[in-house]
Amino acid sequence: MTSDLAVNLLDTFPGRMLIDWWGEWRALHPEFSSAGQYADSIDTEDYSGRVAMVLHMYLYGGDFKDVIDLDTTDPDIVEMSEAVAAALCSPSREILLSPQSHHGNLTEFRTLRACLMWMK
C-alpha cells in the first residue's frame, strides 16, 4: 500500500525529480540493503538542499522533461518514493514542514478588509 505522500511525490514533476535523483544515487551505493535504509541515511540538510535545488530546476529549467515518462508503477521507483516519504515524515525532519501547510478544507471565508495608511 502506497502512502498519500509517496503518491503525491510521484504525481508532481518536482516529486518525480526528487525520487529519480535519489534513485540514481541509491544505485551508486550498494552498501545500503534497501531504499528505506538509504533514505534514512540522508541528513536533513541534504534533504532540504536537494528539495530547494529540485524546485529551482523545475521552475527555471527544463529538467522536469527528464521525468515525464518516469514509470511510476516500477517497483524500485515506488519503493524509493515510499522511502523518501517516510524519511520526510520522520520526527527528526520536522524542520522541513511548510509554515503555509494546512490540513482539512476551508468551510468559511472571512471578508477581506484592507487598511490603508496615508503618509503625510
XYZ file of C-alpha atoms in Angstrom:
120
model
C 0.000 0.000 0.000
C 1.385 3.376 -1.003
C 1.170 6.342 1.380
C -0.510 9.596 0.354
C 2.789 11.480 0.459
C 4.526 8.886 -1.720
C 1.678 9.127 -4.249
C 1.871 12.939 -4.154
C 5.615 12.784 -4.796
C 5.015 10.619 -7.854
C 2.162 12.834 -9.092
C 4.225 16.023 -9.378
C 7.232 16.874 -11.501
C 9.316 18.122 -8.542
C 8.415 14.972 -6.608
C 9.371 12.768 -9.532
C 12.621 14.676 -9.950
C 13.417 14.137 -6.274
C 12.612 10.415 -6.407
C 14.542 9.955 -9.645
C 17.621 11.729 -8.284
C 17.685 9.698 -5.066
C 17.039 6.524 -7.027
C 20.088 7.216 -9.177
C 22.230 7.933 -6.117
C 20.951 4.839 -4.345
C 22.115 2.752 -7.301
C 25.632 4.106 -6.677
C 25.545 2.979 -3.029
C 25.113 -0.806 -2.943
C 26.150 -0.846 0.716
C 22.555 0.047 1.611
C 20.336 -3.025 1.514
C 17.106 -1.107 0.897
C 15.778 2.202 -0.352
C 14.497 2.884 3.164
C 17.921 2.384 4.712
C 19.434 4.694 2.103
C 16.738 7.376 2.539
C 17.217 7.295 6.319
C 20.959 7.811 5.912
C 20.498 11.191 4.194
C 20.695 14.050 6.666
C 18.096 16.803 6.859
C 20.451 19.400 5.391
C 20.902 17.261 2.271
C 17.132 16.772 2.009
C 16.392 20.476 2.269
C 19.195 21.357 -0.150
C 18.022 18.828 -2.703
C 14.384 19.913 -2.386
C 15.437 23.539 -2.963
C 17.554 22.528 -5.957
C 14.756 20.437 -7.474
C 12.278 23.297 -7.119
C 14.739 25.694 -8.745
C 15.375 23.261 -11.598
C 11.632 22.757 -12.061
C 10.768 26.455 -12.050
C 13.713 27.819 -14.023
C 14.999 24.907 -16.090
C 13.661 22.221 -18.326
C 14.819 19.343 -16.150
C 11.253 18.190 -15.487
C 11.175 16.841 -19.045
C 13.526 14.058 -17.952
C 10.855 12.574 -15.658
C 7.729 12.987 -17.799
C 7.844 9.304 -18.739
C 9.028 8.039 -15.348
C 7.383 4.662 -14.772
C 5.523 5.319 -11.526
C 4.499 1.655 -11.341
C 8.092 0.384 -11.370
C 8.658 -1.379 -8.014
C 12.042 0.340 -7.493
C 10.511 3.789 -8.120
C 7.587 3.044 -5.803
C 9.964 1.725 -3.137
C 12.090 4.887 -3.341
C 9.021 7.154 -3.194
C 7.839 5.317 -0.065
C 11.294 5.529 1.497
C 11.656 9.247 0.810
C 8.098 9.916 2.017
C 8.768 8.007 5.253
C 12.059 9.824 5.789
C 10.444 13.217 5.146
C 7.743 12.405 7.725
C 10.290 11.420 10.353
C 10.008 13.467 13.577
C 13.684 14.391 13.199
C 12.844 16.243 9.976
C 10.060 18.499 11.276
C 12.148 21.461 10.126
C 11.026 20.635 6.566
C 7.351 21.315 7.318
C 5.985 24.321 5.487
C 4.526 27.108 7.605
C 1.914 27.546 4.865
C 0.632 23.983 5.091
C -2.797 23.324 6.497
C -4.924 20.268 6.977
C -8.581 19.955 6.116
C -10.866 22.072 3.994
C -11.868 25.670 4.363
C -15.558 25.907 5.131
C -15.866 29.604 5.797
C -14.196 32.602 4.233
C -13.681 35.891 6.018
C -14.422 39.210 4.413
C -11.283 40.875 3.159
C -10.552 44.127 4.952
C -7.957 46.497 3.683
C -6.384 49.011 5.977
C -4.792 51.905 4.200
C -2.297 54.143 5.873
C -1.688 57.504 4.321
C 1.658 59.149 4.745
C 1.734 62.884 5.218
